[in-house]
């Protein structure tokens, strides 16, 4: 007894001091050392570092400017990621739901990292289990372990049972002692093994990684060929080295990874200013691809709380208000419905002491308790507890106003939770239940027009209770935005379909009047389910398991699905959606599995979230076209020069100048520009269809210009200047094509780059620094003419490639 008493009172303050804390790496950001390693220790940086050293040793220092660009890339990348890390860490602290523990015999709220081994942790509906433990108290406690086991059915927990981190409470209340914390906890080990917990899929991230991988394999043999060719056919060793370095450095898209990191980091910071926590960086990409947004009505279209409106007695002589007050005060962690009733009935009545209780759960859609001589009482959804009759019809009529309607019923004995749940099982429709009855655990539910019989307990409808839901003032404008952006909205809710339809119709959601009762949907035919989901907008009486099926069926039809939610009934769907978005006031379990959390609980933040995702992805595709065009023209130049055994057409300082004006500086602006395009799958093929023909044509123009000049009497520097003019004009035209549609600032951007190059050709100091001598007018005019022809051919090639886009 002494031990039990000690456990029930929790740890003492002295015991907490020396206990092992619950230290777990944050999911939303990586450490400072990891950021530095990721930006500094890369294969490309190693290659460029070696080339930089070679030029400094054997060439002129002006040709080593490309090394300073790499230093700048590393510093900018680290600074931007650190900035994003600070934003994420601050928001993550705000997002961390405090944990209820009992210490020194008193209930306290502590931060998750302050939980220690041996703590007594208290649980209520929606609470997430952060650590592993052993249950010592259970009042109808039910735990959902589906994120760990894949089994969707809640598990009833009794004292002595084990509970695992990564699960969450869905009904009842209880307490457990923490037996494994920090990195010893089950969910943390799963995360380390990348089992059930993983980063959001990122086609962009994988595409860039594939580009880098394949280019790396190309750079090694082509670079070796180029070095051999230059050394063999050049009398000057220094010229040979700088020529080889010019080709190899140009092949490397060193700024592509930087621009991708900057775009993600800036997106995180921008969203952070709007109190939006991005828990997985690639989730920003998912925002851009969304074409179906599934909204849970409660907490999303409507505000989190409700107000008790009417209590309508159906029969005289029953203590309706006393029963309501007693039921509302049963749960130590009341849901929104119980809170609304408590606001009017602030204290439970004397003499209403509960014995057996059944806590509310989203699967059952009712709760109840037995109050001794006062009998058994239940409160829940009329279409779950009633089978027709006047009360059912009246409840349906009230639901058409958009109110949430509950029925208060009295029974001879408290119905078994399993028997009532059987009525909402997906493999049987309500029509079948009315005709044949439902058998569950040996108990038969029969419809008699007056109520439901479960385990011999006849439920008599005593009163109807209506609650007013608060529609968010910003909901209608936000929904209009999604309609304009081509994002289809689906409203799915556990509430009565008529009530959901009324609210959706008031918000002017298309086809909202055609609601469907989810219990009538096919569950063994995903194709048919997908068709119904495509053709309808509003769905009511959707179970947690069905929400997950909805997401899967929509994904099977090629949709990119985002799911919003705030309750434990949304957790499974949020986890399986392409993008899970949780409301800040939602349950800890919901916020734990979502990739994006709206901390300020504002539905109006969603357009900014989607817009930011589209900006990031569309702009990264733009700058990828720029960088990879450079890579492909460098590959072609290096191959041709290496095989033919001729001199490389320009020096490293020339490529530094042209790359800065046509790629580096413009890319920085384009990567951060606003855009409203919805991204489509196929990032890698689209970039290759643009960059390969553009790069090949640029290389052909440069080689033709250089060889035309080299065949005359001009000097090597003049010949290289002609090649540089051609290189700049062709890549500048590629920039013009990529910057489309041209607005005032994009026109100013491309014009300023052209002006900067022209000024550089006219200022003696700049000309000397970059080894440019535009002295042979014939060669320079030939270079301009070749560039114009190449620009026309590039435009045609890009247009043809554009017709192949899906």
PDB file of N, CA, C and O in Angstrom, residues 314 381-383 386 389-401 403-407 464-466 496 498-499:
ATOM      1  N   UNK A 314     -38.532  16.341 -24.381  1.00  0.00           N
ATOM      2  CA  UNK A 314     -39.465  15.576 -25.204  1.00  0.00           C
ATOM      3  C   UNK A 314     -40.557  14.921 -24.362  1.00  0.00           C
ATOM      4  O   UNK A 314     -41.613  14.565 -24.882  1.00  0.00           O
ATOM      5  N   UNK A 381     -25.194  11.469 -30.557  1.00  0.00           N
ATOM      6  CA  UNK A 381     -25.798  11.797 -31.847  1.00  0.00           C
ATOM      7  C   UNK A 381     -27.131  11.088 -32.005  1.00  0.00           C
ATOM      8  O   UNK A 381     -27.218   9.872 -31.808  1.00  0.00           O
ATOM      9  N   UNK A 382     -28.196  11.817 -32.401  1.00  0.00           N
ATOM     10  CA  UNK A 382     -29.510  11.189 -32.561  1.00  0.00           C
ATOM     11  C   UNK A 382     -29.516  10.068 -33.590  1.00  0.00           C
ATOM     12  O   UNK A 382     -30.188   9.052 -33.399  1.00  0.00           O
ATOM     13  N   UNK A 383     -28.779  10.236 -34.703  1.00  0.00           N
ATOM     14  CA  UNK A 383     -28.819   9.208 -35.739  1.00  0.00           C
ATOM     15  C   UNK A 383     -27.981   7.997 -35.389  1.00  0.00           C
ATOM     16  O   UNK A 383     -27.946   7.023 -36.134  1.00  0.00           O
ATOM     17  N   UNK A 386     -30.774   6.769 -32.000  1.00  0.00           N
ATOM     18  CA  UNK A 386     -32.198   6.613 -32.315  1.00  0.00           C
ATOM     19  C   UNK A 386     -32.375   5.935 -33.656  1.00  0.00           C
ATOM     20  O   UNK A 386     -31.552   6.102 -34.562  1.00  0.00           O
ATOM     21  N   UNK A 389     -38.622   7.615 -35.591  1.00  0.00           N
ATOM     22  CA  UNK A 389     -39.551   8.130 -34.599  1.00  0.00           C
ATOM     23  C   UNK A 389     -39.597   9.646 -34.599  1.00  0.00           C
ATOM     24  O   UNK A 389     -38.857  10.330 -35.310  1.00  0.00           O
ATOM     25  N   UNK A 390     -40.481  10.194 -33.775  1.00  0.00           N
ATOM     26  CA  UNK A 390     -40.684  11.648 -33.738  1.00  0.00           C
ATOM     27  C   UNK A 390     -39.424  12.391 -33.310  1.00  0.00           C
ATOM     28  O   UNK A 390     -39.096  13.450 -33.853  1.00  0.00           O
ATOM     29  N   UNK A 391     -38.728  11.867 -32.312  1.00  0.00           N
ATOM     30  CA  UNK A 391     -37.517  12.539 -31.829  1.00  0.00           C
ATOM     31  C   UNK A 391     -36.459  12.598 -32.921  1.00  0.00           C
ATOM     32  O   UNK A 391     -35.783  13.621 -33.101  1.00  0.00           O
ATOM     33  N   UNK A 392     -36.350  11.506 -33.664  1.00  0.00           N
ATOM     34  CA  UNK A 392     -35.359  11.466 -34.753  1.00  0.00           C
ATOM     35  C   UNK A 392     -35.702  12.495 -35.812  1.00  0.00           C
ATOM     36  O   UNK A 392     -34.825  13.236 -36.298  1.00  0.00           O
ATOM     37  N   UNK A 393     -36.996  12.575 -36.187  1.00  0.00           N
ATOM     38  CA  UNK A 393     -37.425  13.523 -37.220  1.00  0.00           C
ATOM     39  C   UNK A 393     -37.209  14.962 -36.765  1.00  0.00           C
ATOM     40  O   UNK A 393     -36.771  15.819 -37.532  1.00  0.00           O
ATOM     41  N   UNK A 394     -37.518  15.234 -35.514  1.00  0.00           N
ATOM     42  CA  UNK A 394     -37.344  16.591 -34.999  1.00  0.00           C
ATOM     43  C   UNK A 394     -35.865  16.980 -34.950  1.00  0.00           C
ATOM     44  O   UNK A 394     -35.499  18.108 -35.246  1.00  0.00           O
ATOM     45  N   UNK A 395     -35.000  16.016 -34.588  1.00  0.00           N
ATOM     46  CA  UNK A 395     -33.566  16.277 -34.569  1.00  0.00           C
ATOM     47  C   UNK A 395     -33.051  16.574 -35.972  1.00  0.00           C
ATOM     48  O   UNK A 395     -32.222  17.481 -36.175  1.00  0.00           O
ATOM     49  N   UNK A 396     -33.543  15.836 -36.966  1.00  0.00           N
ATOM     50  CA  UNK A 396     -33.130  16.072 -38.341  1.00  0.00           C
ATOM     51  C   UNK A 396     -33.554  17.457 -38.817  1.00  0.00           C
ATOM     52  O   UNK A 396     -32.826  18.144 -39.533  1.00  0.00           O
ATOM     53  N   UNK A 397     -34.743  17.873 -38.399  1.00  0.00           N
ATOM     54  CA  UNK A 397     -35.231  19.206 -38.785  1.00  0.00           C
ATOM     55  C   UNK A 397     -34.367  20.304 -38.165  1.00  0.00           C
ATOM     56  O   UNK A 397     -34.022  21.295 -38.812  1.00  0.00           O
ATOM     57  N   UNK A 398     -33.987  20.127 -36.909  1.00  0.00           N
ATOM     58  CA  UNK A 398     -33.134  21.122 -36.246  1.00  0.00           C
ATOM     59  C   UNK A 398     -31.752  21.185 -36.895  1.00  0.00           C
ATOM     60  O   UNK A 398     -31.126  22.255 -36.962  1.00  0.00           O
ATOM     61  N   UNK A 399     -31.265  20.053 -37.382  1.00  0.00           N
ATOM     62  CA  UNK A 399     -29.923  19.999 -37.979  1.00  0.00           C
ATOM     63  C   UNK A 399     -29.842  20.810 -39.262  1.00  0.00           C
ATOM     64  O   UNK A 399     -28.760  21.281 -39.643  1.00  0.00           O
ATOM     65  N   UNK A 400     -30.996  21.005 -39.951  1.00  0.00           N
ATOM     66  CA  UNK A 400     -30.985  21.775 -41.197  1.00  0.00           C
ATOM     67  C   UNK A 400     -30.612  23.230 -40.973  1.00  0.00           C
ATOM     68  O   UNK A 400     -30.267  23.945 -41.914  1.00  0.00           O
ATOM     69  N   UNK A 401     -30.682  23.709 -39.755  1.00  0.00           N
ATOM     70  CA  UNK A 401     -30.306  25.098 -39.444  1.00  0.00           C
ATOM     71  C   UNK A 401     -28.800  25.253 -39.260  1.00  0.00           C
ATOM     72  O   UNK A 401     -28.312  26.370 -39.099  1.00  0.00           O
ATOM     73  N   UNK A 403     -27.191  23.771 -36.719  1.00  0.00           N
ATOM     74  CA  UNK A 403     -26.866  23.548 -35.311  1.00  0.00           C
ATOM     75  C   UNK A 403     -26.398  22.114 -35.109  1.00  0.00           C
ATOM     76  O   UNK A 403     -26.762  21.201 -35.859  1.00  0.00           O
ATOM     77  N   UNK A 404     -25.578  21.907 -34.080  1.00  0.00           N
ATOM     78  CA  UNK A 404     -25.229  20.546 -33.670  1.00  0.00           C
ATOM     79  C   UNK A 404     -26.321  20.066 -32.732  1.00  0.00           C
ATOM     80  O   UNK A 404     -26.656  20.747 -31.749  1.00  0.00           O
ATOM     81  N   UNK A 405     -26.895  18.909 -33.021  1.00  0.00           N
ATOM     82  CA  UNK A 405     -28.032  18.394 -32.255  1.00  0.00           C
ATOM     83  C   UNK A 405     -27.616  17.104 -31.555  1.00  0.00           C
ATOM     84  O   UNK A 405     -27.050  16.193 -32.174  1.00  0.00           O
ATOM     85  N   UNK A 406     -27.902  17.023 -30.247  1.00  0.00           N
ATOM     86  CA  UNK A 406     -27.644  15.828 -29.460  1.00  0.00           C
ATOM     87  C   UNK A 406     -28.945  15.363 -28.829  1.00  0.00           C
ATOM     88  O   UNK A 406     -29.871  16.161 -28.620  1.00  0.00           O
ATOM     89  N   UNK A 407     -29.001  14.088 -28.512  1.00  0.00           N
ATOM     90  CA  UNK A 407     -30.159  13.562 -27.810  1.00  0.00           C
ATOM     91  C   UNK A 407     -29.721  13.104 -26.427  1.00  0.00           C
ATOM     92  O   UNK A 407     -28.669  12.482 -26.258  1.00  0.00           O
ATOM     93  N   UNK A 464     -33.810  16.928 -26.550  1.00  0.00           N
ATOM     94  CA  UNK A 464     -32.876  17.274 -27.611  1.00  0.00           C
ATOM     95  C   UNK A 464     -32.087  18.508 -27.170  1.00  0.00           C
ATOM     96  O   UNK A 464     -32.644  19.431 -26.576  1.00  0.00           O
ATOM     97  N   UNK A 465     -30.811  18.493 -27.456  1.00  0.00           N
ATOM     98  CA  UNK A 465     -29.929  19.593 -27.062  1.00  0.00           C
ATOM     99  C   UNK A 465     -29.295  20.166 -28.326  1.00  0.00           C
ATOM    100  O   UNK A 465     -28.728  19.419 -29.135  1.00  0.00           O
ATOM    101  N   UNK A 466     -29.404  21.475 -28.525  1.00  0.00           N
ATOM    102  CA  UNK A 466     -28.779  22.101 -29.696  1.00  0.00           C
ATOM    103  C   UNK A 466     -27.648  23.017 -29.248  1.00  0.00           C
ATOM    104  O   UNK A 466     -27.748  23.698 -28.225  1.00  0.00           O
ATOM    105  N   UNK A 496     -23.703  15.485 -38.075  1.00  0.00           N
ATOM    106  CA  UNK A 496     -24.841  15.172 -38.940  1.00  0.00           C
ATOM    107  C   UNK A 496     -24.633  15.819 -40.311  1.00  0.00           C
ATOM    108  O   UNK A 496     -24.331  17.011 -40.399  1.00  0.00           O
ATOM    109  N   UNK A 498     -26.646  16.834 -42.556  1.00  0.00           N
ATOM    110  CA  UNK A 498     -27.536  17.965 -42.826  1.00  0.00           C
ATOM    111  C   UNK A 498     -26.998  19.232 -42.179  1.00  0.00           C
ATOM    112  O   UNK A 498     -27.005  20.310 -42.776  1.00  0.00           O
ATOM    113  N   UNK A 499     -26.502  19.103 -40.947  1.00  0.00           N
ATOM    114  CA  UNK A 499     -25.955  20.265 -40.251  1.00  0.00           C
ATOM    115  C   UNK A 499     -24.679  20.752 -40.938  1.00  0.00           C
ATOM    116  O   UNK A 499     -24.457  21.965 -41.089  1.00  0.00           O
TER     117      UNK A 499
END
